[in-house]
mmCIF file of C-alpha atoms in Angstrom:
data_model
loop_
_atom_site.group_PDB
_atom_site.id
_atom_site.type_symbol
_atom_site.label_atom_id
_atom_site.label_comp_id
_atom_site.label_asym_id
_atom_site.label_seq_id
_atom_site.Cartn_x
_atom_site.Cartn_y
_atom_site.Cartn_z
ATOM 1 C CA MET A 1 0.932 40.549 13.058
ATOM 2 C CA ILE A 2 -1.115 39.449 16.077
ATOM 3 C CA THR A 3 -4.715 40.388 16.884
ATOM 4 C CA ARG A 4 -5.075 42.709 19.839
ATOM 5 C CA LEU A 5 -7.596 42.364 22.666
ATOM 6 C CA PRO A 6 -9.412 45.540 24.029
ATOM 7 C CA ASP A 7 -6.744 45.878 26.665
ATOM 8 C CA ASN A 8 -4.095 45.714 23.881
ATOM 9 C CA GLN A 9 -2.826 42.279 24.830
ATOM 10 C CA LEU A 10 -2.127 39.636 22.219
ATOM 11 C CA GLU A 11 -5.092 37.302 21.495
ATOM 12 C CA GLY A 12 -4.432 33.644 22.003
ATOM 13 C CA ALA A 13 -5.708 30.977 19.676
ATOM 14 C CA TRP A 14 -5.007 27.237 19.730
ATOM 15 C CA ALA A 15 -2.496 25.930 22.267
ATOM 16 C CA ARG A 16 1.005 27.490 21.775
ATOM 17 C CA CYS A 17 -0.422 29.872 19.182
ATOM 18 C CA TYR A 18 -1.532 33.490 18.852
ATOM 19 C CA ALA A 19 -4.322 34.638 16.489
ATOM 20 C CA PRO A 20 -2.968 36.513 13.418
ATOM 21 C CA LYS A 21 -4.737 39.617 12.401
ATOM 22 C CA PRO A 22 -7.560 38.769 9.917
ATOM 23 C CA ALA A 23 -6.392 41.533 7.604
ATOM 24 C CA ARG A 24 -2.858 40.112 7.606
ATOM 25 C CA ALA A 25 -4.178 36.587 7.131
ATOM 26 C CA VAL A 26 -5.766 37.618 3.876
ATOM 27 C CA GLU A 27 -2.452 39.064 2.629
ATOM 28 C CA TYR A 28 -0.591 35.921 3.509
ATOM 29 C CA CYS A 29 -3.219 33.689 1.925
ATOM 30 C CA GLU A 30 -2.966 35.688 -1.315
ATOM 31 C CA MET A 31 0.754 35.153 -1.227
ATOM 32 C CA LEU A 32 1.001 31.532 -0.038
ATOM 33 C CA ALA A 33 -1.949 29.825 -1.754
ATOM 34 C CA PRO A 34 -0.508 30.216 -5.319
ATOM 35 C CA ARG A 35 2.917 29.029 -4.096
ATOM 36 C CA MET A 36 1.351 25.928 -2.534
ATOM 37 C CA GLN A 37 -0.588 25.267 -5.702
ATOM 38 C CA GLU A 38 2.518 25.617 -7.833
ATOM 39 C CA LYS A 39 4.294 23.057 -5.647
ATOM 40 C CA TYR A 40 1.581 20.572 -4.787
ATOM 41 C CA HIS A 41 -1.188 20.912 -7.505
ATOM 42 C CA PHE A 42 -4.224 20.730 -5.217
ATOM 43 C CA SER A 43 -7.709 20.388 -6.487
ATOM 44 C CA THR A 44 -9.371 21.288 -3.192
ATOM 45 C CA ALA A 45 -8.329 22.149 0.363
ATOM 46 C CA TYR A 46 -9.509 22.121 3.959
ATOM 47 C CA CYS A 47 -9.291 25.581 5.486
ATOM 48 C CA ASP A 48 -9.224 24.574 9.107
ATOM 49 C CA VAL A 49 -10.803 26.550 12.018
ATOM 50 C CA HIS A 50 -12.135 29.576 10.148
ATOM 51 C CA THR A 51 -15.805 28.484 10.235
ATOM 52 C CA ALA A 52 -15.468 26.924 13.730
ATOM 53 C CA VAL A 53 -15.103 30.274 15.484
ATOM 54 C CA ALA A 54 -17.584 33.067 15.416
ATOM 55 C CA PRO A 55 -16.124 36.246 13.717
ATOM 56 C CA TRP A 56 -16.868 38.217 16.841
ATOM 57 C CA ASP A 57 -14.465 35.938 18.719
ATOM 58 C CA ARG A 58 -11.541 37.059 16.564
ATOM 59 C CA VAL A 59 -12.097 40.868 16.531
ATOM 60 C CA ASP A 60 -8.951 42.855 16.265
ATOM 61 C CA TYR A 61 -9.054 45.963 18.534
ATOM 62 C CA ASP A 62 -5.805 47.370 17.180
ATOM 63 C CA TYR A 63 -6.719 50.949 16.250
ATOM 64 C CA ARG A 64 -4.267 50.892 13.276
ATOM 65 C CA VAL A 65 -6.342 48.220 11.414
ATOM 66 C CA PRO A 66 -9.204 49.141 9.151
ATOM 67 C CA GLY A 67 -12.526 48.086 10.757
ATOM 68 C CA ALA A 68 -10.866 47.838 14.195
ATOM 69 C CA GLY A 69 -13.271 46.579 16.863
ATOM 70 C CA THR A 70 -15.788 45.196 14.349
ATOM 71 C CA PHE A 71 -16.652 41.622 13.621
ATOM 72 C CA ALA A 72 -17.616 42.620 10.070
ATOM 73 C CA ALA A 73 -13.912 43.161 9.315
ATOM 74 C CA VAL A 74 -13.181 39.566 10.466
ATOM 75 C CA PHE A 75 -16.028 38.118 8.458
ATOM 76 C CA TYR A 76 -14.914 39.999 5.352
ATOM 77 C CA SER A 77 -11.313 38.794 5.782
ATOM 78 C CA PHE A 78 -12.205 35.195 6.389
ATOM 79 C CA GLY A 79 -14.524 35.234 3.332
ATOM 80 C CA GLU A 80 -11.803 36.626 1.167
ATOM 81 C CA ILE A 81 -9.527 33.837 2.348
ATOM 82 C CA MET A 82 -11.984 31.281 1.046
ATOM 83 C CA PHE A 83 -12.108 33.088 -2.356
ATOM 84 C CA HIS A 84 -8.320 33.344 -2.631
ATOM 85 C CA GLN A 85 -8.000 29.577 -1.977
ATOM 86 C CA LYS A 86 -10.687 28.627 -4.487
ATOM 87 C CA ALA A 87 -9.061 30.836 -7.174
ATOM 88 C CA ALA A 88 -5.609 29.293 -6.420
ATOM 89 C CA TRP A 89 -6.507 25.691 -7.178
ATOM 90 C CA ASP A 90 -9.643 26.220 -9.157
ATOM 91 C CA GLY A 91 -11.672 23.965 -6.865
ATOM 92 C CA PRO A 92 -13.796 23.953 -3.735
ATOM 93 C CA VAL A 93 -12.747 24.783 -0.253
ATOM 94 C CA TYR A 94 -14.002 23.242 2.998
ATOM 95 C CA SER A 95 -13.738 24.206 6.652
ATOM 96 C CA GLU A 96 -14.359 22.989 10.148
ATOM 97 C CA GLY A 97 -17.914 24.134 10.745
ATOM 98 C CA ASN A 98 -19.886 24.908 13.866
ATOM 99 C CA ARG A 99 -20.320 28.609 12.906
ATOM 100 C CA HIS A 100 -20.520 27.725 9.210
ATOM 101 C CA PHE A 101 -24.038 29.191 8.728
ATOM 102 C CA LEU A 102 -22.299 32.586 8.307
ATOM 103 C CA TYR A 103 -19.895 31.259 5.640
ATOM 104 C CA CYS A 104 -21.900 28.833 3.503
ATOM 105 C CA GLY A 105 -21.465 29.885 -0.119
ATOM 106 C CA LEU A 106 -18.054 31.407 0.747
ATOM 107 C CA THR A 107 -17.036 27.857 1.704
ATOM 108 C CA ASP A 108 -18.323 25.049 -0.494
ATOM 109 C CA GLY A 109 -18.802 22.753 2.487
ATOM 110 C CA ASN A 110 -18.022 22.232 6.163
ATOM 111 C CA TYR A 111 -18.269 19.548 8.869
ATOM 112 C CA GLY A 112 -22.057 19.620 9.382
ATOM 113 C CA GLN A 113 -21.682 19.973 13.156
ATOM 114 C CA ASP A 114 -23.478 21.999 15.854
ATOM 115 C CA GLN A 115 -21.907 20.811 19.033
ATOM 116 C CA GLN A 116 -23.511 23.351 21.347
ATOM 117 C CA TYR A 117 -26.985 22.183 20.267
ATOM 118 C CA LYS A 118 -26.161 18.575 21.064
ATOM 119 C CA PRO A 119 -28.031 17.083 18.086
ATOM 120 C CA ALA A 120 -27.531 13.504 19.310
ATOM 121 C CA THR A 121 -30.027 14.177 22.114
ATOM 122 C CA SER A 122 -31.850 17.364 21.101
ATOM 123 C CA PRO A 123 -34.901 17.435 18.715
ATOM 124 C CA TRP A 124 -34.156 17.518 15.032
ATOM 125 C CA LEU A 125 -35.663 20.783 13.743
ATOM 126 C CA VAL A 126 -34.136 20.769 10.223
ATOM 127 C CA ASP A 127 -35.748 23.793 8.663
ATOM 128 C CA PHE A 128 -32.942 26.390 9.077
ATOM 129 C CA ASP A 129 -30.383 23.913 7.795
ATOM 130 C CA LEU A 130 -32.446 22.866 4.781
ATOM 131 C CA ARG A 131 -34.029 26.205 3.930
ATOM 132 C CA LYS A 132 -31.111 28.558 4.471
ATOM 133 C CA ILE A 133 -27.858 26.599 4.424
ATOM 134 C CA HIS A 134 -28.504 23.609 2.136
ATOM 135 C CA ASP A 135 -28.653 25.499 -1.179
ATOM 136 C CA LEU A 136 -25.366 27.301 -0.526
ATOM 137 C CA CYS A 137 -22.938 24.426 0.110
ATOM 138 C CA CYS A 138 -22.688 20.719 0.849
ATOM 139 C CA ASN A 139 -21.942 20.181 4.512
ATOM 140 C CA PHE A 140 -20.893 16.670 5.397
ATOM 141 C CA GLY A 141 -21.908 14.240 8.113
ATOM 142 C CA MET A 142 -22.989 15.633 11.415
ATOM 143 C CA GLY A 143 -19.333 16.465 11.613
ATOM 144 C CA ASN A 144 -17.717 13.206 12.642
ATOM 145 C CA PRO A 145 -19.200 11.010 15.297
ATOM 146 C CA GLY A 146 -17.217 12.688 18.007
ATOM 147 C CA MET A 147 -18.672 16.068 16.987
ATOM 148 C CA PHE A 148 -22.173 14.534 16.911
ATOM 149 C CA TYR A 149 -22.072 12.779 20.280
ATOM 150 C CA GLY A 150 -19.616 15.117 22.048
ATOM 151 C CA SER A 151 -15.960 15.067 22.868
ATOM 152 C CA SER A 152 -16.376 12.410 25.571
ATOM 153 C CA TYR A 153 -18.496 10.146 23.359
ATOM 154 C CA ASN A 154 -18.534 6.415 23.662
ATOM 155 C CA LEU A 155 -20.341 4.543 20.783
ATOM 156 C CA GLY A 156 -20.876 1.503 22.995
ATOM 157 C CA SER A 157 -19.111 -1.579 24.250
ATOM 158 C CA THR A 158 -20.937 -4.198 22.131
ATOM 159 C CA ARG A 159 -21.565 -4.606 18.442
ATOM 160 C CA GLU A 160 -25.254 -3.939 18.922
ATOM 161 C CA GLU A 161 -24.640 -0.762 20.916
ATOM 162 C CA ILE A 162 -22.124 0.565 18.336
ATOM 163 C CA ASP A 163 -24.687 -0.274 15.560
ATOM 164 C CA VAL A 164 -27.301 1.910 17.272
ATOM 165 C CA SER A 165 -24.815 4.798 17.538
ATOM 166 C CA ILE A 166 -23.775 4.612 13.895
ATOM 167 C CA ASP A 167 -27.421 4.212 12.761
ATOM 168 C CA ARG A 168 -28.341 7.403 14.638
ATOM 169 C CA PHE A 169 -25.413 9.318 13.209
ATOM 170 C CA LEU A 170 -26.319 8.220 9.661
ATOM 171 C CA ALA A 171 -30.026 8.930 10.188
ATOM 172 C CA ALA A 172 -29.317 12.461 11.339
ATOM 173 C CA THR A 173 -27.043 13.052 8.321
ATOM 174 C CA VAL A 174 -29.995 12.140 6.007
ATOM 175 C CA ALA A 175 -32.541 14.193 8.057
ATOM 176 C CA PHE A 176 -30.496 17.378 7.858
ATOM 177 C CA GLY A 177 -29.733 16.896 4.145
ATOM 178 C CA HIS A 178 -25.964 16.549 4.520
ATOM 179 C CA THR A 179 -23.659 14.447 2.494
ATOM 180 C CA GLY A 180 -22.183 11.327 4.067
ATOM 181 C CA PHE A 181 -19.083 11.062 6.345
ATOM 182 C CA LEU A 182 -16.878 7.935 6.051
ATOM 183 C CA THR A 183 -17.194 6.371 9.554
ATOM 184 C CA TYR A 184 -14.529 3.857 10.589
ATOM 185 C CA GLU A 185 -15.471 3.993 14.218
ATOM 186 C CA GLY A 186 -16.420 0.421 15.364
ATOM 187 C CA GLY A 187 -14.783 -1.233 12.384
ATOM 188 C CA GLU A 188 -14.511 -1.383 8.617
ATOM 189 C CA HIS A 189 -18.026 -2.680 8.199
ATOM 190 C CA ASN A 190 -19.240 0.754 9.507
ATOM 191 C CA ALA A 191 -17.187 2.489 6.894
ATOM 192 C CA LEU A 192 -18.868 0.392 4.254
ATOM 193 C CA ARG A 193 -22.273 1.102 5.652
ATOM 194 C CA SER A 194 -21.636 4.809 5.969
ATOM 195 C CA TYR A 195 -20.489 4.959 2.342
ATOM 196 C CA TYR A 196 -22.831 2.647 0.477
ATOM 197 C CA MET A 197 -26.038 3.590 2.303
ATOM 198 C CA LEU A 198 -25.638 7.355 1.670
ATOM 199 C CA GLN A 199 -23.367 8.001 -1.303
ATOM 200 C CA GLN A 200 -25.912 7.643 -4.085
ATOM 201 C CA LEU A 201 -28.836 8.959 -2.037
ATOM 202 C CA HIS A 202 -26.977 12.149 -1.067
ATOM 203 C CA SER A 203 -25.870 12.553 -4.652
ATOM 204 C CA SER A 204 -29.527 13.242 -5.336
ATOM 205 C CA TYR A 205 -30.740 15.290 -2.389
ATOM 206 C CA ALA A 206 -27.599 17.359 -1.941
ATOM 207 C CA LEU A 207 -28.038 18.851 -5.405
ATOM 208 C CA SER A 208 -31.651 19.959 -4.900
ATOM 209 C CA SER A 209 -33.674 22.352 -2.803
ATOM 210 C CA ALA A 210 -35.952 21.125 -0.040
ATOM 211 C CA GLU A 211 -39.465 21.761 -1.311
ATOM 212 C CA GLU A 212 -41.524 20.311 1.509
ATOM 213 C CA ILE A 213 -40.626 19.459 5.138
ATOM 214 C CA ARG A 214 -43.005 17.554 7.348
ATOM 215 C CA TYR A 215 -42.922 16.184 10.870
ATOM 216 C CA ALA A 216 -44.854 13.121 11.944
ATOM 217 C CA ASN A 217 -46.925 13.149 15.161
ATOM 218 C CA ALA A 218 -47.793 10.119 17.243
ATOM 219 C CA ASP A 219 -50.730 9.380 14.958
ATOM 220 C CA GLY A 220 -48.564 9.407 11.855
ATOM 221 C CA ASP A 221 -49.991 12.678 10.616
ATOM 222 C CA LEU A 222 -47.435 14.735 8.632
ATOM 223 C CA LEU A 223 -47.474 18.297 9.958
ATOM 224 C CA ASN A 224 -45.924 21.414 8.447
ATOM 225 C CA THR A 225 -43.272 23.059 10.603
ATOM 226 C CA SER A 226 -45.601 25.661 12.214
ATOM 227 C CA ALA A 227 -48.051 22.978 13.360
ATOM 228 C CA ALA A 228 -45.240 20.688 14.437
ATOM 229 C CA VAL A 229 -43.661 23.384 16.637
ATOM 230 C CA ALA A 230 -47.051 24.573 18.035
ATOM 231 C CA THR A 231 -48.047 20.993 18.997
ATOM 232 C CA GLY A 232 -44.554 19.867 20.045
ATOM 233 C CA ALA A 233 -44.578 17.074 17.354
ATOM 234 C CA TYR A 234 -41.182 18.187 16.147
ATOM 235 C CA LYS A 235 -39.660 16.830 19.367
ATOM 236 C CA ARG A 236 -40.254 13.323 17.974
ATOM 237 C CA SER A 237 -37.496 14.071 15.333
ATOM 238 C CA GLN A 238 -39.569 12.137 12.673
ATOM 239 C CA VAL A 239 -38.825 14.044 9.542
ATOM 240 C CA VAL A 240 -40.059 13.719 5.944
ATOM 241 C CA THR A 241 -38.509 15.858 3.264
ATOM 242 C CA ARG A 242 -39.356 16.086 -0.428
ATOM 243 C CA TYR A 243 -36.789 17.779 -2.640
ATOM 244 C CA ALA A 244 -37.508 19.767 -5.822
ATOM 245 C CA ASN A 245 -35.976 16.971 -7.988
ATOM 246 C CA GLY A 246 -38.373 14.394 -6.528
ATOM 247 C CA CYS A 247 -36.019 12.777 -4.056
ATOM 248 C CA VAL A 248 -37.741 11.901 -0.723
ATOM 249 C CA THR A 249 -36.166 11.114 2.593
ATOM 250 C CA VAL A 250 -37.938 9.735 5.617
ATOM 251 C CA VAL A 251 -36.087 9.602 8.897
ATOM 252 C CA ASN A 252 -37.035 8.409 12.424
ATOM 253 C CA GLY A 253 -34.832 10.347 14.849
ATOM 254 C CA ASP A 254 -36.883 9.291 17.852
ATOM 255 C CA PRO A 255 -34.622 7.127 20.006
ATOM 256 C CA ASP A 256 -37.528 5.162 21.394
ATOM 257 C CA GLU A 257 -40.696 5.366 19.329
ATOM 258 C CA ARG A 258 -41.429 3.764 15.925
ATOM 259 C CA MET A 259 -42.406 5.915 13.000
ATOM 260 C CA ILE A 260 -45.493 4.740 11.034
ATOM 261 C CA VAL A 261 -46.430 7.075 8.191
ATOM 262 C CA GLU A 262 -47.704 7.239 4.655
ATOM 263 C CA ALA A 263 -45.381 9.580 2.770
ATOM 264 C CA TYR A 264 -45.829 10.485 -0.875
ATOM 265 C CA GLY A 265 -47.617 7.255 -1.749
ATOM 266 C CA ARG A 266 -45.538 4.959 0.371
ATOM 267 C CA LYS A 267 -46.417 3.281 3.646
ATOM 268 C CA LEU A 268 -43.437 3.025 5.914
ATOM 269 C CA GLU A 269 -42.705 1.715 9.387
ATOM 270 C CA LEU A 270 -39.257 2.652 10.646
ATOM 271 C CA PRO A 271 -37.608 1.695 13.950
ATOM 272 C CA PRO A 272 -35.755 4.239 16.033
ATOM 273 C CA ASN A 273 -32.856 5.622 14.050
ATOM 274 C CA GLY A 274 -34.237 4.091 10.869
ATOM 275 C CA TYR A 275 -34.361 5.907 7.530
ATOM 276 C CA ALA A 276 -35.412 5.562 3.919
ATOM 277 C CA GLY A 277 -34.947 7.478 0.690
ATOM 278 C CA TRP A 278 -35.878 7.221 -2.956
ATOM 279 C CA THR A 279 -35.920 9.155 -6.164
ATOM 280 C CA SER A 280 -39.101 9.780 -8.136
ATOM 281 C CA ASP A 281 -37.847 7.780 -11.133
ATOM 282 C CA GLY A 282 -37.129 4.692 -8.900
ATOM 283 C CA SER A 283 -33.478 4.632 -9.790
ATOM 284 C CA ILE A 284 -32.385 4.977 -6.137
ATOM 285 C CA GLU A 285 -33.982 2.989 -3.284
ATOM 286 C CA VAL A 286 -32.436 3.075 0.198
ATOM 287 C CA ILE A 287 -33.811 1.663 3.482
ATOM 288 C CA SER A 288 -32.374 0.972 6.892
ATOM 289 C CA SER A 289 -35.116 -0.670 8.839
ATOM 290 C CA ASP A 290 -36.119 -3.914 10.733
ATOM 291 C CA PRO A 291 -38.389 -6.130 8.611
ATOM 292 C CA ASP A 292 -39.249 -9.249 10.641
ATOM 293 C CA GLY A 293 -37.885 -7.475 13.679
ATOM 294 C CA HIS A 294 -34.230 -7.581 12.510
ATOM 295 C CA ARG A 295 -32.331 -4.444 11.635
ATOM 296 C CA CYS A 296 -30.720 -4.506 8.120
ATOM 297 C CA ASP A 297 -29.701 -2.251 5.259
ATOM 298 C CA TYR A 298 -30.330 -2.060 1.551
ATOM 299 C CA ALA A 299 -29.442 0.308 -1.294
ATOM 300 C CA ALA A 300 -30.224 -0.236 -4.952
ATOM 301 C CA THR A 301 -28.728 2.443 -7.151
ATOM 302 C CA PRO A 302 -27.419 3.042 -10.678
ATOM 303 C CA ALA A 303 -23.827 2.642 -9.392
ATOM 304 C CA TYR A 304 -24.177 -0.381 -7.040
ATOM 305 C CA ILE A 305 -26.503 -2.690 -5.056
ATOM 306 C CA TYR A 306 -25.639 -2.940 -1.351
ATOM 307 C CA VAL A 307 -27.132 -5.299 1.255
ATOM 308 C CA ASP A 308 -26.280 -6.048 4.909
ATOM 309 C CA GLY A 309 -28.279 -8.671 6.648
ATOM 310 C CA ARG A 310 -26.388 -7.977 9.844
ATOM 311 C CA GLY A 311 -25.984 -11.643 10.657
ATOM 312 C CA LYS A 312 -29.317 -12.952 9.484
ATOM 313 C CA PRO A 313 -30.496 -13.855 5.880
ATOM 314 C CA MET A 314 -32.604 -10.935 4.649
ATOM 315 C CA ARG A 315 -34.221 -10.473 1.254
ATOM 316 C CA PHE A 316 -34.920 -7.379 -0.755
ATOM 317 C CA GLU A 317 -36.073 -6.716 -4.324
ATOM 318 C CA LYS A 318 -32.573 -6.791 -5.866
ATOM 319 C CA ALA A 319 -30.389 -8.395 -3.199
ATOM 320 C CA ALA A 320 -30.428 -10.968 -0.384
ATOM 321 C CA GLY A 321 -27.720 -11.709 2.196
ATOM 322 C CA ASN A 322 -26.744 -12.548 5.687
ATOM 323 C CA GLY A 323 -23.891 -9.932 5.822
ATOM 324 C CA ILE A 324 -22.401 -7.187 3.713
ATOM 325 C CA GLY A 325 -22.404 -7.678 0.005
ATOM 326 C CA ILE A 326 -21.643 -5.087 -2.729
ATOM 327 C CA CYS A 327 -22.444 -5.432 -6.387
ATOM 328 C CA ARG A 328 -20.752 -2.612 -8.356
ATOM 329 C CA ILE A 329 -22.452 -2.057 -11.678
ATOM 330 C CA LEU A 330 -19.769 -1.694 -14.291
ATOM 331 C CA ASP A 331 -19.832 -0.941 -18.056
ATOM 332 C CA ASP A 332 -20.529 -3.510 -20.830
ATOM 333 C CA GLY A 333 -22.897 -5.564 -18.787
ATOM 334 C CA LYS A 334 -20.246 -6.463 -16.150
ATOM 335 C CA TYR A 335 -20.473 -6.425 -12.413
ATOM 336 C CA GLU A 336 -17.969 -6.550 -9.529
ATOM 337 C CA ILE A 337 -19.090 -8.381 -6.407
ATOM 338 C CA ILE A 338 -17.378 -7.913 -3.047
ATOM 339 C CA LEU A 339 -18.391 -10.148 -0.208
ATOM 340 C CA TYR A 340 -17.226 -8.633 3.123
ATOM 341 C CA GLU A 341 -15.954 -11.369 5.428
ATOM 342 C CA ASP A 342 -17.254 -14.017 3.068
ATOM 343 C CA ALA A 343 -20.901 -13.097 3.576
ATOM 344 C CA GLU A 344 -23.354 -15.062 1.547
ATOM 345 C CA CYS A 345 -25.067 -12.497 -0.657
ATOM 346 C CA GLY A 346 -26.906 -12.733 -3.976
ATOM 347 C CA PHE A 347 -27.980 -10.116 -6.457
ATOM 348 C CA ALA A 348 -30.728 -9.841 -9.061
ATOM 349 C CA ILE A 349 -28.352 -9.817 -11.983
ATOM 350 C CA ASN A 350 -27.750 -11.994 -15.042
ATOM 351 C CA ALA A 351 -24.263 -13.578 -15.315
ATOM 352 C CA GLU A 352 -22.755 -16.563 -17.098
ATOM 353 C CA LYS A 353 -19.197 -16.553 -15.735
ATOM 354 C CA ALA A 354 -17.242 -15.137 -12.775
ATOM 355 C CA THR A 355 -13.509 -14.384 -12.408
ATOM 356 C CA ALA A 356 -11.924 -14.071 -9.026
ATOM 357 C CA LEU A 357 -9.491 -11.100 -8.318
ATOM 358 C CA ASP A 358 -7.041 -10.492 -5.536
ATOM 359 C CA GLU A 359 -6.638 -7.091 -3.793
ATOM 360 C CA ASP A 360 -4.250 -5.957 -6.526
ATOM 361 C CA ARG A 361 -6.852 -6.875 -9.120
ATOM 362 C CA ASN A 362 -4.809 -9.831 -10.474
ATOM 363 C CA GLU A 363 -6.926 -12.642 -11.765
ATOM 364 C CA LEU A 364 -6.956 -15.786 -9.602
ATOM 365 C CA GLY A 365 -9.060 -17.853 -12.005
ATOM 366 C CA PRO A 366 -12.727 -18.705 -12.533
ATOM 367 C CA ALA A 367 -15.354 -18.814 -9.779
ATOM 368 C CA GLY A 368 -18.482 -20.793 -9.683
ATOM 369 C CA ILE A 369 -21.978 -19.181 -9.999
ATOM 370 C CA ARG A 370 -25.285 -20.505 -8.569
ATOM 371 C CA VAL A 371 -28.754 -19.028 -9.018
ATOM 372 C CA ASN A 372 -31.441 -19.308 -6.341
ATOM 373 C CA GLU A 373 -34.883 -17.728 -6.507
ATOM 374 C CA GLY A 374 -33.752 -15.158 -8.996
ATOM 375 C CA PHE A 375 -30.532 -14.100 -7.216
ATOM 376 C CA THR A 376 -27.077 -14.818 -8.552
ATOM 377 C CA TYR A 377 -24.503 -15.995 -5.992
ATOM 378 C CA VAL A 378 -20.722 -16.424 -6.341
ATOM 379 C CA VAL A 379 -19.007 -19.537 -4.944
ATOM 380 C CA PRO A 380 -16.133 -18.051 -2.935
ATOM 381 C CA VAL A 381 -12.527 -18.660 -4.026
ATOM 382 C CA GLU A 382 -9.786 -18.782 -1.448
ATOM 383 C CA GLY A 383 -7.751 -15.513 -1.406
ATOM 384 C CA ALA A 384 -10.266 -13.613 -3.535
ATOM 385 C CA PHE A 385 -11.065 -9.961 -2.760
ATOM 386 C CA SER A 386 -13.748 -9.572 -5.426
ATOM 387 C CA TYR A 387 -15.361 -11.183 -8.418
ATOM 388 C CA ILE A 388 -16.012 -9.867 -11.976
ATOM 389 C CA LEU A 389 -19.252 -11.236 -13.356
ATOM 390 C CA GLU A 390 -20.312 -10.966 -16.996
#
């Protein structure tokens, strides 16, 4: 049952464990996956570890096994495991990542991590990810923050330091074309930011091929990859990507320098770790920047409007606020507004009445509405979690 090393010893795996023969693992997956599905009715699953180790690190040197001593036999077996799992629950399968470039398409997604490269501090050269991996599966986050910053990571000791760390993590996620990762590190407000800033934007770029990739130099010129590598401009990690469906992302991964560019008809100035994205039809607009020298976040999408003034009143086209406000766009001309920690946030919507709800969605009664400079605000009700406006 256990993989043999060249000296015929048993190969260790995780603590307390030995590595099963890849050929045996396929047999057991074929047997166990349908049983698990019959009992638990999965719609997807996380196949841990398989894409975290290189297939040549699990080679079985047991002469009795077909393909003994070859990593091709390991790769084939692990790929078959993914297919067996997908067939069992008729849904996608995800894995741990780090060596996932070999398995994308066999897996439907992985932690989008590359810990050996240390992407938190190394230049963001995104071409291999976007050109070769992106079309085959949807990898998420940069892994989690620990995978991005390293196992001994510390996001910071102050709210401002943690904000910088989370901003950099989210900016990298957008630059590499990955889907978002729900990030609770530092508090629930970061989970809200990681979800609402990326969810609708990644729903556009994750489903399309990267058509053009450009890197900005110090003068704001957008260079193709060859020129960026030849001149060293790629080391600034200032990346502009246009996808085949018209979605555009602009990311400043330089930790110190500002990014000043004109990209596809838009003039942008982004601070370190700032990012922006939009669709060609204007339905999605996302920006995390520092107008008036103050960092803030804004996303206007078909599903919701999100704003975070980060402690200072900030104004955008469809929202204004001093903290986190969410306006979910419901059916039949209705909206649900959530004001995190009683932030004062208004949205460019029309409403005549508001009803307060508790966390269990029980009605608490009517809430007041006020309109100021085209933005509709809800007068808070004690004990309310959200408000339905119509």
